[in-house]
Coordinates of C-alpha atoms in Angstrom, one line a residue:
M1 CA -23.2 61.1 238.0
Q2 CA -23.1 57.3 237.5
P3 CA -26.6 56.1 236.8
F4 CA -27.5 52.4 236.6
R5 CA -29.8 50.2 234.5
L6 CA -33.1 49.1 236.0
I7 CA -35.8 46.9 234.6
L8 CA -38.7 49.2 235.0
P9 CA -41.3 46.6 236.2
L10 CA -38.9 45.6 239.0
V11 CA -38.5 49.3 240.0
L12 CA -42.2 49.8 240.3
A13 CA -42.8 46.6 242.1
V14 CA -40.1 47.4 244.7
A15 CA -41.5 50.9 245.1
A16 CA -44.9 49.4 246.1
C17 CA -43.6 46.6 248.2
G18 CA -43.5 46.3 252.0
P19 CA -40.6 44.9 254.2
V20 CA -37.6 43.4 252.5
S21 CA -36.6 39.9 253.6
L22 CA -33.6 38.0 252.3
P23 CA -31.6 35.0 253.4
G24 CA -29.3 35.9 256.2
T25 CA -31.4 38.9 257.4
A26 CA -34.3 39.5 259.6
T27 CA -37.4 41.0 258.0
A28 CA -36.7 44.7 257.9
A29 CA -39.2 47.4 258.6
P30 CA -39.9 49.6 255.6
A31 CA -37.3 52.3 255.4
V32 CA -38.2 56.0 255.6
A33 CA -36.5 56.6 252.3
A34 CA -38.9 54.2 250.6
T35 CA -42.2 55.5 252.0
N36 CA -44.2 58.4 253.3
L37 CA -42.5 61.3 251.5
T38 CA -44.8 64.3 251.4
A39 CA -45.2 66.3 248.2
A40 CA -43.3 69.1 249.9
Q41 CA -40.4 66.8 250.8
K42 CA -40.3 65.3 247.3
A43 CA -40.2 68.8 245.8
A44 CA -37.4 69.8 248.2
I45 CA -35.4 66.7 247.2
G46 CA -35.9 67.4 243.5
R47 CA -34.7 71.0 243.9
K48 CA -31.6 69.9 245.7
I49 CA -30.8 67.2 243.1
W50 CA -31.3 69.8 240.4
Q51 CA -29.0 72.1 242.2
N52 CA -26.4 69.4 242.7
E53 CA -26.4 68.2 239.1
C54 CA -27.3 71.3 237.0
G55 CA -26.7 74.3 239.3
G56 CA -30.4 74.6 239.4
T57 CA -30.4 76.1 235.9
V58 CA -32.6 75.2 232.9
A59 CA -29.5 75.3 230.6
G60 CA -27.9 72.6 232.8
L61 CA -30.8 70.2 232.1
T62 CA -29.1 69.3 228.8
T63 CA -25.3 68.8 229.3
W64 CA -22.4 67.2 227.5
N65 CA -19.5 67.2 230.0
A66 CA -16.0 67.7 228.7
G67 CA -14.2 64.4 228.2
E68 CA -17.4 62.3 228.1
E69 CA -18.8 60.5 225.1
F70 CA -22.5 61.0 225.9
P71 CA -25.0 63.7 227.0
S72 CA -26.4 63.9 230.5
L73 CA -30.1 65.0 230.7
G74 CA -32.5 66.2 233.3
I75 CA -32.2 67.1 237.0
G76 CA -30.5 63.7 237.6
H77 CA -28.2 64.0 234.6
F78 CA -29.5 60.7 233.1
I79 CA -27.0 59.2 230.7
W80 CA -28.0 58.7 227.1
Y81 CA -25.5 56.8 224.9
P82 CA -25.1 57.4 221.2
A83 CA -25.5 54.3 219.0
G84 CA -22.3 52.1 219.0
F85 CA -21.0 53.4 222.3
N86 CA -20.9 51.0 225.2
G87 CA -19.7 52.8 228.3
R88 CA -18.6 51.7 231.7
F89 CA -21.6 53.4 233.4
E90 CA -25.1 52.1 233.2
E91 CA -27.5 54.1 231.0
S92 CA -30.6 55.6 232.6
W93 CA -32.2 58.0 230.1
P94 CA -34.3 55.2 228.3
Q95 CA -35.5 54.0 231.6
F96 CA -36.5 57.5 232.7
V97 CA -38.5 58.0 229.4
A98 CA -40.3 54.7 229.9
F99 CA -41.1 55.6 233.5
A100 CA -42.3 59.1 232.5
R101 CA -44.6 57.7 229.8
Q102 CA -46.0 55.2 232.2
Q103 CA -46.8 58.1 234.6
G104 CA -48.8 59.8 231.8
A105 CA -46.1 62.3 230.7
T106 CA -45.6 62.9 227.0
P107 CA -41.9 63.4 226.1
P108 CA -41.1 65.0 222.8
A109 CA -40.4 62.7 219.9
V110 CA -36.7 63.0 220.0
A111 CA -36.7 61.6 223.6
L112 CA -38.2 58.4 222.4
Q113 CA -35.2 57.3 220.3
R114 CA -33.3 54.4 221.7
H115 CA -29.9 56.1 221.2
S116 CA -28.9 59.7 221.5
P117 CA -29.3 61.4 218.1
W118 CA -26.3 63.6 219.0
K119 CA -23.0 61.6 218.6
T120 CA -20.5 64.3 219.6
K121 CA -20.5 67.3 221.9
A122 CA -20.0 69.5 218.7
E123 CA -23.4 68.3 217.4
F124 CA -25.2 68.9 220.7
R125 CA -27.4 71.8 219.7
G126 CA -30.5 72.6 217.6
P127 CA -34.3 72.9 217.9
Q128 CA -34.8 69.3 219.0
L129 CA -32.4 69.9 222.0
D130 CA -34.2 73.2 222.8
Q131 CA -37.5 71.4 222.8
L132 CA -36.2 68.6 225.0
R133 CA -34.7 71.0 227.5
Q134 CA -38.0 72.9 227.9
W135 CA -39.9 69.7 228.4
L136 CA -37.5 68.7 231.1
A137 CA -37.9 72.1 232.8
N138 CA -41.7 71.7 232.7
N139 CA -41.6 68.1 234.1
V140 CA -39.3 68.2 237.2
P141 CA -41.8 66.2 239.4
V142 CA -41.7 63.1 237.2
Q143 CA -37.9 63.2 237.2
T144 CA -37.9 63.4 241.0
D145 CA -40.3 60.5 241.2
F146 CA -38.1 58.4 238.9
I147 CA -35.0 59.1 241.1
I148 CA -36.9 58.2 244.2
A149 CA -38.1 54.9 242.6
R150 CA -34.5 54.1 241.7
S151 CA -33.4 54.6 245.3
R152 CA -36.2 52.4 246.5
G153 CA -35.0 49.7 244.2
A154 CA -31.4 49.9 245.3
L155 CA -31.7 48.4 248.8
P156 CA -33.0 45.0 247.7
K157 CA -30.2 44.8 245.1
I158 CA -27.6 45.8 247.6
L159 CA -28.8 43.2 250.2
A160 CA -28.9 40.5 247.5
A161 CA -25.4 41.3 246.3
A162 CA -23.8 41.5 249.8
P163 CA -22.5 38.5 251.8
A164 CA -25.1 37.1 254.1
S165 CA -23.0 38.2 257.1
D166 CA -23.1 41.8 256.1
R167 CA -26.8 42.2 255.3
A168 CA -28.1 43.0 258.7
R169 CA -25.6 45.8 259.2
L170 CA -26.2 47.2 255.8
Q171 CA -30.0 47.3 256.4
A172 CA -29.5 48.8 259.9
N173 CA -27.2 51.5 258.5
Y174 CA -29.7 52.3 255.8
N175 CA -32.6 52.6 258.3
K176 CA -30.4 54.8 260.6
V177 CA -29.7 57.2 257.8
A178 CA -33.3 57.2 256.6
S179 CA -34.6 58.3 260.0
T180 CA -34.0 62.0 259.2
A181 CA -35.2 64.1 256.3
N182 CA -31.7 65.0 255.2
G183 CA -30.7 61.4 255.5
T184 CA -33.6 60.4 253.3
Y185 CA -32.4 63.0 250.7
A186 CA -28.9 61.6 251.0
L187 CA -29.9 58.0 250.2
I188 CA -32.0 59.2 247.3
D189 CA -29.4 61.5 245.9
Y190 CA -26.4 59.2 246.3
V191 CA -27.9 56.4 244.3
N192 CA -28.6 58.9 241.4
F193 CA -25.2 60.4 241.9
K194 CA -22.9 57.3 242.1
G195 CA -25.1 54.2 241.7
D196 CA -25.9 51.3 244.0
G197 CA -22.4 49.8 244.0
T198 CA -23.5 46.4 242.8
Q199 CA -22.2 46.6 239.2
P200 CA -18.7 45.1 238.7
S201 CA -18.1 47.5 235.8
E202 CA -18.4 50.4 238.2
R203 CA -15.2 49.7 240.1
Y204 CA -11.6 50.6 239.9
N205 CA -9.1 47.9 241.1
D206 CA -12.2 46.0 242.2
K207 CA -13.1 48.7 244.6
G208 CA -16.6 50.3 244.2
W209 CA -18.0 53.7 245.3
G210 CA -21.8 53.2 245.3
L211 CA -24.3 53.0 248.0
L212 CA -23.3 49.5 248.9
Q213 CA -19.8 50.6 249.7
V214 CA -20.9 53.8 251.5
L215 CA -23.2 51.9 253.8
G216 CA -20.6 49.2 254.4
S217 CA -17.9 51.6 255.4
M218 CA -20.0 53.5 257.9
K219 CA -18.9 53.6 261.5
D220 CA -21.3 52.4 264.2
V221 CA -23.2 55.5 265.2
P222 CA -26.8 56.2 266.5
A223 CA -29.7 56.7 264.2
G224 CA -30.7 60.2 263.2
Q225 CA -28.5 63.1 262.6
P226 CA -25.3 61.2 263.7
A227 CA -26.0 58.6 261.0
A228 CA -26.6 61.2 258.3
A229 CA -23.3 62.9 259.2
E230 CA -21.5 59.5 259.1
F231 CA -23.1 58.7 255.8
S232 CA -21.7 62.0 254.5
A233 CA -18.2 61.2 255.8
S234 CA -18.3 57.6 254.5
A235 CA -19.4 58.9 251.0
K236 CA -16.4 61.2 251.0
R237 CA -14.1 58.4 251.9
M238 CA -15.4 56.2 249.1
L239 CA -15.2 58.9 246.5
S240 CA -11.7 59.8 247.6
R241 CA -10.8 56.1 247.2
R242 CA -12.3 56.1 243.8
I243 CA -10.2 59.0 242.7
D244 CA -7.1 57.4 244.1
N245 CA -7.8 54.2 242.1
A246 CA -9.0 55.8 238.9
P247 CA -7.0 55.5 235.7
P248 CA -4.7 58.6 235.6
A249 CA -5.9 59.4 232.1
R250 CA -9.4 60.1 233.4
G251 CA -8.2 63.0 235.6
E252 CA -10.9 62.4 238.2
G253 CA -9.1 64.6 240.8
R254 CA -10.6 67.6 239.0
W255 CA -14.0 66.6 240.3
K256 CA -13.0 66.0 243.9
E257 CA -13.9 69.3 245.4
G258 CA -17.4 69.3 243.8
W259 CA -18.1 65.7 244.8
L260 CA -17.1 66.2 248.4
N261 CA -19.1 69.5 248.6
R262 CA -22.1 67.6 247.4
C263 CA -21.6 64.9 250.1
S264 CA -21.4 67.6 252.7
T265 CA -25.0 68.5 252.0
Y266 CA -26.1 65.1 253.4
A267 CA -25.1 66.2 256.9
R268 CA -27.1 69.4 256.8
P269 CA -30.8 69.8 257.4
L270 CA -32.9 69.4 254.2

């Protein structure tokens, strides 16, 4: 997962806003992925993301992946950097905690620290971690709402970052994908999974792999299920390109099967 930094007031403002209008584009109708999700749809999306990131297990809610310098927490595997570490990927745990508190949730005291109190994988254990894991297991809906809010905030960022000549096509592709329930899930999940694609630091050889790049590489297909299937195929192309361009020392090929399997879920009914 490659989360990204958001300024919380902007996220909440975008979540509440209506049509997006930027120079070089026509005013766009609100996308399905940004509005009108029922409680049942949100719960289904949360369950799928939990399955994607954690295998649907409580134990997976607090993870320290081999070869990484930081823990990943919650159904969205939100990154939390230890003090002194400045990674390539944008941090999202502090933003989630701020969002959760604004929604009335009460995270345990350890969650309120600015930096992860665990500095290495060997240290990643103990009563504070057990308490945090249980709190996450009991508060899946607020995690789902946070992931949806991040997805809502991604489209304006993408359109602002793209050349004016590309914005109408990006918006159209987003709306085509968002016209099905599984397409809505795909847009929400992919931003949490691999980011919005606007950050220069999240590129190898100047080639990104986020939502911007996936929408931009989609073939012209009709709205609905064909668009969801093409989004799935485009995501696989972008992640395969990422692996091809990654520094060999990162060994990203070991993740390819799991990444592509995850993208395959975007083409299937929710």
